[in-house]
CSV table of C-alpha atoms in Angstrom, one decimal:
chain,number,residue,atom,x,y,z
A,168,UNK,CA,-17.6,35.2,17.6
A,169,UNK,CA,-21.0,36.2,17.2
A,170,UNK,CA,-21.7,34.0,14.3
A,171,UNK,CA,-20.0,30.7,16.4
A,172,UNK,CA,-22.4,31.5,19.0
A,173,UNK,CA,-25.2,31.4,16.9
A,174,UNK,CA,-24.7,28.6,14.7
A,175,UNK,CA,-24.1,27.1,17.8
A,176,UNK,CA,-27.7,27.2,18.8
A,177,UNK,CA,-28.8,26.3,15.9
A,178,UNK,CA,-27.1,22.8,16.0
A,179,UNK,CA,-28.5,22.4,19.5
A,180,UNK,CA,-31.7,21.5,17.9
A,181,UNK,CA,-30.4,18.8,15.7
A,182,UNK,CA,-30.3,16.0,18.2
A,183,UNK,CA,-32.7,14.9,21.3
A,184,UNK,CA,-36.5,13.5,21.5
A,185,UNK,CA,-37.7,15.9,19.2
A,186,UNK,CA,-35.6,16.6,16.5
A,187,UNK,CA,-36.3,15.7,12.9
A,188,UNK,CA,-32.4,15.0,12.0
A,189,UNK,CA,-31.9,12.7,14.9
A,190,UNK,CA,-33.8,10.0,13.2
A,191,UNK,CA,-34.0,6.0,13.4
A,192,UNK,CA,-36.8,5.3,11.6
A,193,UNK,CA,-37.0,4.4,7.6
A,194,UNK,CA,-39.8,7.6,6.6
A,195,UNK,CA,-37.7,9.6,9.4
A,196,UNK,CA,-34.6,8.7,7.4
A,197,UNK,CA,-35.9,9.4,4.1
A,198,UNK,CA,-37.6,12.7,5.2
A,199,UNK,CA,-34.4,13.8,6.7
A,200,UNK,CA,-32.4,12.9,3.6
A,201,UNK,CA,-35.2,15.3,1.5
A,202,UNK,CA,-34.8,18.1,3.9
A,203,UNK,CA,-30.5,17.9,3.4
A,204,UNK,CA,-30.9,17.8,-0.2
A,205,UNK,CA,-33.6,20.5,-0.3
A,206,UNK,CA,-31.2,22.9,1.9
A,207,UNK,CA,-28.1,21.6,-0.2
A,208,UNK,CA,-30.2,22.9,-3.6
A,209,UNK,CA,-30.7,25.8,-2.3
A,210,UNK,CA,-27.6,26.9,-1.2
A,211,UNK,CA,-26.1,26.1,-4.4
A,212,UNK,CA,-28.7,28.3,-5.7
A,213,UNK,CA,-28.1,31.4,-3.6
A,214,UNK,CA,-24.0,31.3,-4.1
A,215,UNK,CA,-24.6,31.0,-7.8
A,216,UNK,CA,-27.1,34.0,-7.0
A,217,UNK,CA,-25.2,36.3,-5.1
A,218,UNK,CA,-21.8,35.1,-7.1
A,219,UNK,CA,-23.5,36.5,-10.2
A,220,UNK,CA,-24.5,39.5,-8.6
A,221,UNK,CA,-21.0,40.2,-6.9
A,222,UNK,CA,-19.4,39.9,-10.4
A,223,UNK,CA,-22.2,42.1,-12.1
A,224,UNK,CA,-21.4,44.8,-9.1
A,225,UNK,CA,-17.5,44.7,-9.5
A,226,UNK,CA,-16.8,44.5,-13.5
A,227,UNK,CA,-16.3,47.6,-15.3
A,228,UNK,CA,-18.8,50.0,-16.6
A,229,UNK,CA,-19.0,50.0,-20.6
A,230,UNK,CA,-20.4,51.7,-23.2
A,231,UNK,CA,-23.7,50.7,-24.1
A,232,UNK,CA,-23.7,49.1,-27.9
A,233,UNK,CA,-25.6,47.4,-30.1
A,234,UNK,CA,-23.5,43.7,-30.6
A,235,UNK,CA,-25.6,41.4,-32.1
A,236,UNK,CA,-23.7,38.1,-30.1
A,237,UNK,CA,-24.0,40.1,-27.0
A,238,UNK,CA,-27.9,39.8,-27.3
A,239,UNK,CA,-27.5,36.3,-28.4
A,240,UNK,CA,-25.4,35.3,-25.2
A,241,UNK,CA,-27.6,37.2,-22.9
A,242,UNK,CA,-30.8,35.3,-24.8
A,243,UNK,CA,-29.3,31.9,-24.4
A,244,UNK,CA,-28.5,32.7,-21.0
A,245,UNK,CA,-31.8,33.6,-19.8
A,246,UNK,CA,-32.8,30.2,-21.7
A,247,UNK,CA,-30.3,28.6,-19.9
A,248,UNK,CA,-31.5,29.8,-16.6
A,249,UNK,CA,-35.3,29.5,-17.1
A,250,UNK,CA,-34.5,25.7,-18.1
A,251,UNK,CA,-32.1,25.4,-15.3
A,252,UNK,CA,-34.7,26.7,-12.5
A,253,UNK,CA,-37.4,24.8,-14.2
A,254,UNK,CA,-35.5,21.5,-14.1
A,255,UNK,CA,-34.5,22.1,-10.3
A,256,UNK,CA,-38.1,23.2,-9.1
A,257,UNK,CA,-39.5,19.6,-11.3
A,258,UNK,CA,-36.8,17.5,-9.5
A,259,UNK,CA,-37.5,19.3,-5.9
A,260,UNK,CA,-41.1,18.3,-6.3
A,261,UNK,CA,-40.5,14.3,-7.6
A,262,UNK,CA,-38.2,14.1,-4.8
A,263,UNK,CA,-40.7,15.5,-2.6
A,264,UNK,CA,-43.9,13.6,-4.0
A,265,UNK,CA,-41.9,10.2,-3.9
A,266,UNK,CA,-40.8,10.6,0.3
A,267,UNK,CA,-44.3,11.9,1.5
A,268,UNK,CA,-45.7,8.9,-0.7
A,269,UNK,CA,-43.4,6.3,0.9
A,270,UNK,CA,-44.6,7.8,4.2
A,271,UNK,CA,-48.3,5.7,3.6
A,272,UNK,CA,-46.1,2.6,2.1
A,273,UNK,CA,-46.2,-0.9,4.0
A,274,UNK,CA,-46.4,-4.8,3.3
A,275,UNK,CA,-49.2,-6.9,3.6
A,276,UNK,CA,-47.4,-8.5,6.9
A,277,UNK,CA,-47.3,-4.8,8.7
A,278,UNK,CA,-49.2,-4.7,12.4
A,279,UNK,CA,-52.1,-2.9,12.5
A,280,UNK,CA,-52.4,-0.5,15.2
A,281,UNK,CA,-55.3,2.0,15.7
A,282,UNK,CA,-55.1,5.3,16.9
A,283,UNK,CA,-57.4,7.7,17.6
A,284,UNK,CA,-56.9,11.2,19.3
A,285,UNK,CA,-59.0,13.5,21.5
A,286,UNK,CA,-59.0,16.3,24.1
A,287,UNK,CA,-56.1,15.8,25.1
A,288,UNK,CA,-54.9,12.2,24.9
A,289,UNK,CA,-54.3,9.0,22.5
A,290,UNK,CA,-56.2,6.0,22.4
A,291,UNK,CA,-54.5,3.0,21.1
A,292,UNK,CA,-55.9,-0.4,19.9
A,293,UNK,CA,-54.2,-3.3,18.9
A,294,UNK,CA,-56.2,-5.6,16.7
A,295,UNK,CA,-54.8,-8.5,17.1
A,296,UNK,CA,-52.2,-10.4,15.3
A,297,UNK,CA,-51.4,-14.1,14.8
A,298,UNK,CA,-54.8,-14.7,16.5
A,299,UNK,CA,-53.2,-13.2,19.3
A,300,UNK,CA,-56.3,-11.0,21.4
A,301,UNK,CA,-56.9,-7.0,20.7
A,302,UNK,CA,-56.9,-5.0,23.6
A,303,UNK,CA,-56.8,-1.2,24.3
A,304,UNK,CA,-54.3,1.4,25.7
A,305,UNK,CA,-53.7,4.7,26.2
A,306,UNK,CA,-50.8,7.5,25.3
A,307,UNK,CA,-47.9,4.6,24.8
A,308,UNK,CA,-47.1,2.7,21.5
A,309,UNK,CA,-45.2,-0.4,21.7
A,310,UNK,CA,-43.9,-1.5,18.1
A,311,UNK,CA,-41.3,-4.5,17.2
A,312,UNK,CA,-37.6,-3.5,15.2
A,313,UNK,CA,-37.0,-3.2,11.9
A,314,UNK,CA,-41.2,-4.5,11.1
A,315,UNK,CA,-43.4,-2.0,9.3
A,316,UNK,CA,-46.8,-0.8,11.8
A,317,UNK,CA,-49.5,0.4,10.0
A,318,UNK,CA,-51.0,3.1,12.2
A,319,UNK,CA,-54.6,4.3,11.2
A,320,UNK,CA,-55.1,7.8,12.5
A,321,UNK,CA,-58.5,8.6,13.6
A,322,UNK,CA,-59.9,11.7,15.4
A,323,UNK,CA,-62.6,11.9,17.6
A,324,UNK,CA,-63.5,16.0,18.0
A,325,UNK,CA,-61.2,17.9,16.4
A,326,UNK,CA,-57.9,18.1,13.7
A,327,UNK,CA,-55.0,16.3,15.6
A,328,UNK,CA,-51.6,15.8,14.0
A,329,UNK,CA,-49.5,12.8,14.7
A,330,UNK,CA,-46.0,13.5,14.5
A,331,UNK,CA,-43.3,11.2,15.8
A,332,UNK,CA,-40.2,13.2,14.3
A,333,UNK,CA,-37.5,10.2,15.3
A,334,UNK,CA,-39.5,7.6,13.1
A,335,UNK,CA,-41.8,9.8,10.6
A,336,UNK,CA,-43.2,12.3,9.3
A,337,UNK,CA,-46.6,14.6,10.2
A,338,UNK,CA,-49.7,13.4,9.3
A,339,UNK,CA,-53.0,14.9,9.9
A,340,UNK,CA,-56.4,13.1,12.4
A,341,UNK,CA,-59.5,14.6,10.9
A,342,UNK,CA,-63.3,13.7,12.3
A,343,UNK,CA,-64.9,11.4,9.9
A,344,UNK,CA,-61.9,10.4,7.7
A,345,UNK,CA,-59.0,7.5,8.3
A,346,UNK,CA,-55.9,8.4,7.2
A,347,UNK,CA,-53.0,6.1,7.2
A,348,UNK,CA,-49.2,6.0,8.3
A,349,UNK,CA,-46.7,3.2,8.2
A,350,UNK,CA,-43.8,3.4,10.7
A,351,UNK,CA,-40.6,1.3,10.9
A,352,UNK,CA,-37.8,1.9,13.6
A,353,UNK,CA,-34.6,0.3,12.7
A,354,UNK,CA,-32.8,0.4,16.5
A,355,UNK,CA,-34.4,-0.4,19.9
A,356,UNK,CA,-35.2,2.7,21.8
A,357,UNK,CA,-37.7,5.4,23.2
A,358,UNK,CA,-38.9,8.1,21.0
A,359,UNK,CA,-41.5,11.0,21.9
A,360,UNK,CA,-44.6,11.5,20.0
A,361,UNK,CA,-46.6,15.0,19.7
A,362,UNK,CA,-49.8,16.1,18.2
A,363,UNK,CA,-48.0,18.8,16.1
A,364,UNK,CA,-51.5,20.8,15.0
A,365,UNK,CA,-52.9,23.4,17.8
A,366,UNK,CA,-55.9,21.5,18.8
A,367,UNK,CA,-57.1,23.3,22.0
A,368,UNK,CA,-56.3,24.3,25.5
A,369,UNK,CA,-54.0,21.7,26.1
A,370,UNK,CA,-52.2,21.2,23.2
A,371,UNK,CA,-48.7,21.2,24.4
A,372,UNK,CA,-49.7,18.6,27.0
A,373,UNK,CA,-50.7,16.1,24.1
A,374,UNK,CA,-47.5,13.4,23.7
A,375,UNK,CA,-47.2,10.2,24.1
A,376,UNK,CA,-44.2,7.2,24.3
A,377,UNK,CA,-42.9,5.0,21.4
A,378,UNK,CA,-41.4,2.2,22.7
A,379,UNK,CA,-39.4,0.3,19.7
A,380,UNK,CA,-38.4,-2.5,21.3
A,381,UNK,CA,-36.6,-6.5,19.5
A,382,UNK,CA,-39.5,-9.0,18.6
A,383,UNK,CA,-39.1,-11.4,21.6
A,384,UNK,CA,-39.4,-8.1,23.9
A,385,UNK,CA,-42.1,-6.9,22.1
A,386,UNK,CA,-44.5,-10.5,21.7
A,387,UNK,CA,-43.8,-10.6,25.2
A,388,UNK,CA,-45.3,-7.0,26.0
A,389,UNK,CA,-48.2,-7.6,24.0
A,390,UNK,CA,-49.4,-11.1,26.0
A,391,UNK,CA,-49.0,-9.3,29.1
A,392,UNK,CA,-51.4,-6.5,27.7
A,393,UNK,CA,-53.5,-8.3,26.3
A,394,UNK,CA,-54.1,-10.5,29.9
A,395,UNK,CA,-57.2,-8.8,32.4
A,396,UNK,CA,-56.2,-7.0,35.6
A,397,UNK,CA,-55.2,-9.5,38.6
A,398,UNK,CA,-56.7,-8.9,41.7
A,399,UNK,CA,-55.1,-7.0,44.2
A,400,UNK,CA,-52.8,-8.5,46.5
A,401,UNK,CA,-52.5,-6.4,49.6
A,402,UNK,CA,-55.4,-5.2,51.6
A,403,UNK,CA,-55.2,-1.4,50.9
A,404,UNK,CA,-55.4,-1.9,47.2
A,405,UNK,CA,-58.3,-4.3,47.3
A,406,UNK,CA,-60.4,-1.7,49.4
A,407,UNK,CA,-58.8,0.9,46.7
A,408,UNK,CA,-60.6,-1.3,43.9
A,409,UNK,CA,-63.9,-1.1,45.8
A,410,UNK,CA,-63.5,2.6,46.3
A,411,UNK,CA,-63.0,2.5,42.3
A,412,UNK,CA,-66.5,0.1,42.1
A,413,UNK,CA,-68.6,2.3,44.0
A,414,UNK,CA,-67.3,6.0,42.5
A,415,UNK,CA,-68.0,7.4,38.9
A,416,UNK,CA,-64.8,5.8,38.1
A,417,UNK,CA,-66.3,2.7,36.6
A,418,UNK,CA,-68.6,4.5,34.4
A,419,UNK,CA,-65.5,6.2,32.7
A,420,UNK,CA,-62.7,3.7,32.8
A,421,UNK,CA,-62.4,-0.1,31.9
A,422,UNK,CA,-60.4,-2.0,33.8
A,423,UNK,CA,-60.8,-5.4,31.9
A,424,UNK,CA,-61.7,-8.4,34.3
A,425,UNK,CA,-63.5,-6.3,36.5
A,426,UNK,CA,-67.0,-4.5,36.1
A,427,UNK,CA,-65.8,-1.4,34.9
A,428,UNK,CA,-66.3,-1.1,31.4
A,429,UNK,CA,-66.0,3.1,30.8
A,430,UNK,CA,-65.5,4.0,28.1
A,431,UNK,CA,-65.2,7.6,27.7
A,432,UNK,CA,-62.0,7.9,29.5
A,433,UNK,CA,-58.4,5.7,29.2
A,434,UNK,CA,-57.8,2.1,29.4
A,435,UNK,CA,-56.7,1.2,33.0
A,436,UNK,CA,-56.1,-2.3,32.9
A,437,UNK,CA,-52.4,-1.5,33.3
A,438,UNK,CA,-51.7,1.7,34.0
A,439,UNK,CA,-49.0,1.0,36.1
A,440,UNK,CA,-46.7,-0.1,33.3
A,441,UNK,CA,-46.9,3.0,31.0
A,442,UNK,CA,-44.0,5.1,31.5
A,443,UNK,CA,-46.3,8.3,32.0
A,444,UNK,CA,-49.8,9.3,32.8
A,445,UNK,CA,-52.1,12.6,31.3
A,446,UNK,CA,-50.2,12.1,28.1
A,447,UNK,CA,-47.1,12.4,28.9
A,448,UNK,CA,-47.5,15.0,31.5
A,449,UNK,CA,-46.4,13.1,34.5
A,450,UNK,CA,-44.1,10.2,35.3
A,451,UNK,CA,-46.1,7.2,36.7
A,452,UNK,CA,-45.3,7.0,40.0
A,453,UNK,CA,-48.3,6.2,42.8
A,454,UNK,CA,-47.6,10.3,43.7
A,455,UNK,CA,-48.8,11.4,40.6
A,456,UNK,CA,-51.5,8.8,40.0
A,457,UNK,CA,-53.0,10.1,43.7
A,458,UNK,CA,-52.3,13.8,42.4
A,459,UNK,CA,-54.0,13.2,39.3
A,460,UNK,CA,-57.2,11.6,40.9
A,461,UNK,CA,-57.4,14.1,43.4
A,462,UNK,CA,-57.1,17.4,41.5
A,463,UNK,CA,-56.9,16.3,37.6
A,464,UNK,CA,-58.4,20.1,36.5
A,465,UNK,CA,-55.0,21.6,38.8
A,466,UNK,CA,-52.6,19.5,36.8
A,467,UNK,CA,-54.3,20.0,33.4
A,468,UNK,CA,-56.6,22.5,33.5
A,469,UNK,CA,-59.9,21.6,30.9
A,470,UNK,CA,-59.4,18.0,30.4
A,471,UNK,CA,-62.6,15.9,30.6
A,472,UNK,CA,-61.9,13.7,33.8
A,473,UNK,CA,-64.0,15.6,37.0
A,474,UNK,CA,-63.0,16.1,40.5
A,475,UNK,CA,-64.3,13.1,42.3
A,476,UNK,CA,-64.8,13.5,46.2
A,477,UNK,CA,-62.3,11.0,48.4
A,478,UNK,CA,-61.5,11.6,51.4
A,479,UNK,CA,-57.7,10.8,52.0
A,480,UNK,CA,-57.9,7.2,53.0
A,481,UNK,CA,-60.1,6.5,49.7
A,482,UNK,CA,-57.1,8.5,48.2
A,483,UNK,CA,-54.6,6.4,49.5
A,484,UNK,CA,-56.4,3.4,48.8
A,485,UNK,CA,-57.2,4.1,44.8
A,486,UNK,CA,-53.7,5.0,44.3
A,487,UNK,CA,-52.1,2.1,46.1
A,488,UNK,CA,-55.0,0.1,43.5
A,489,UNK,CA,-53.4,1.9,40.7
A,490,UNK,CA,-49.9,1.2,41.5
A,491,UNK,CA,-50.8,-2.6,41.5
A,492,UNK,CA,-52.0,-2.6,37.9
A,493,UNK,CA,-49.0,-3.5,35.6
C-alpha cells in the first residue's frame, strides 16, 4: 500500500507545464529519450547487481581449495565485467554527448530570436525575417510549428539559465558570452519557460510564455508586433497616455510610436496582448497592470521598477492606457 502511494507521487510529476517527460519539442524529445534509456541501463545494472549478490548470499559454504579453472573463471569474469562496465559507461557518454550536441543544431532557414535575461525578467528581440521589421518584447516567445528558432541567450548581470522543459533542454546566460539554443515544437500549444539557475531574490518569479503556434497564426502575430502603438480611443486612456508622458515612465519604457523610448525597463508597445505581466507573475488583466504600477516592490519585492506617485485618477487613467495597448 505504502509503495502504491508513493510511486504514485512520483508519476504526478511526469506530466504538466513543467515536466521534462511531457515533452513536444524535438531536443525535449530526444533528452527525454536519453533520460529513459539512462534509467533503463541502470536498472538492468542494479538487478544484475543485487541478483549476483542474492546468489552469492544463498549458495552453499565450501571448502576453500586451490582449482586452477576456478581462478581462471573468476579471472575471466572480472575481465568480463571490467569490459562490460567499460563498454556501458563509453556508450552512456556517446549517447549523452550526441543529444546535448543536437541541443545547439539548426538549419540555415531557423528564426533568429534574441534573448537576453536580467533581474528578474526576459527581453526578447526578433530580428527580422523575410525583410519583415525587428521589434522588441518582453517575458513571451511566439515561435511557428514544426520550424527550428535559433535562440541566442544573452545575460545582462548575472548567470541565468533558460530552461523550457516541454521543448528543450537547460542552457546557461553568462555576462559577456552568447551562447546558442535551437528549439523546434512539433504541436501547437503553450509551454512555460523558467530560468532554472538561482540568480537572486526573485528567482522563482523569473518565467515566461512559449506560445507555439501554425505558420499563418504565427506571420500574423508577428505583423501585429512589429506595428507602433495606436492611439487611444477613449478619453480616459488618452489622458492615461499623458500621465505616462509626463511621469518617469518614459524614461524607462518604449512604447514605439510615441516619445517614450526607455530603455532600461520592458517593451510596452503591447502589453496588453502578453498573456502575463512581472514575468509570469500575474495574469494581464487592467487589475494587475494598476496593482503593479501602483505598488510594483509589494508584488515583487526588489525588482528595479520604483514606486511612482499617482494619485487614483492617474491610476485609473494609466491602467485604462495599458489595457488599450494590444
Amino acid at each position: 500500500m505504502l509503495l502504491g502511494v508513493f510511486l504514485l507521487i512520483l508519476l504526478l510529476g511526469c506530466s504538466g507545464n513543467q515536466s521534462a517527460l511531457d515533452t513536444h519539442g524535438h531536443s525535449a524529445n530526444a533528452l527525454k529519450d536519453l533520460i529513459i534509456l539512462i534509467v533503463a541501463v541502470c536498472t538492468v545494472v542494479w538487478l544484475l547487481v543485487v541478483g549476483f549478490l542474492l546468489w552469492a548470499l544463498a549458495r552453499k559454504r565450501e571448502t576453500p581449495r586451490r582449482d586452477n579453472d576456478a581462478e581462471r573463471r573468476m579471472r575471466l569474469s572480472v575481465r568480463v565485467a571490467v569490459a562490460a562496465t567499460a563498454l556501458t559507461v563509453a556508450g552512456l557518454t556517446v549517447a549523452s554527448f550526441t543529444t546535448t550536441r543536437d541541443l545547439t543544431s539548426g538549419n540555415d532557414a531557423s528564426l533568429v530570436v534574441r534573448v537576453k535575461a536580467q533581474q528578474w525578467w526576459w527581453q526578447i528581440t526578433y530580428q527580422g525575417a523575410d525583410q519583415r521589421p525587428a521589434f522588441l518584447i518582453a517575458n513571451e516567445l511566439h515561435i511557428p510549428v514544426n520550424r527550428d528558432v535559433r535562440l541566442e541567450l544573452e545575460s545582462l548581470d548575472v548567470i541565468h539559465s533558460l530552461w523550457i522543459p516541454s521543448l528543450a533542454g537547460k542552457l546557461d546566460m553568462i555576462p559577456g558570452r552568447k551562447n546558442i539554443i535551437t528549439i523546434r515544437a512539433t504541436r501547437p500549444g503553450i509551454y512555460r519557460g523558467q530560468c532554472a539557475e538561482f540568480c537572486g531574490l526573485q528567482h522563482s518569479h523569473m518565467a515566461f510564455v512559449v506560445v507555439a503556434e501554425e505558420e499563418p497564426a504565427y506571420w500574423q502575430w508577428y505583423a501585429a508586433q512589429a506595428t507602433p502603438a495606436t492611439e487611444p480611443k477613449v478619453a480616459e486612456a488618452a489622458a492615461g497616455k499623458a500621465v505616462f508622458m509626463n511621469k518617469p515612465c518614459a524614461a524607462c519604457h518604449t512604447i514605439r510610436g510615441t516619445l517614450a523610448t526607455g530603455t532600461s525597463g520592458p517593451d510596452l508597445t503591447h502589453i496588453a496582448s502578453r498573456r502575463t505581466i512581472g514575468a509570469g507573475l500575474l495574469e494581464t488583466t487592467r487589475g494587475s497592470l494598476a496593482a503593479w504600477i501602483a505598488d510594483p516592490q509589494t508584488l515583487k519585492p526588489g525588482n528595479n521598477m520604483p514606486l511612482v506617485p499617482l494619485t487614483s485618477d492617474e491610476l485609473r487613467q494609466i491602467s485604462a492606457y495599458m489595457e488599450e495597448l494590444k
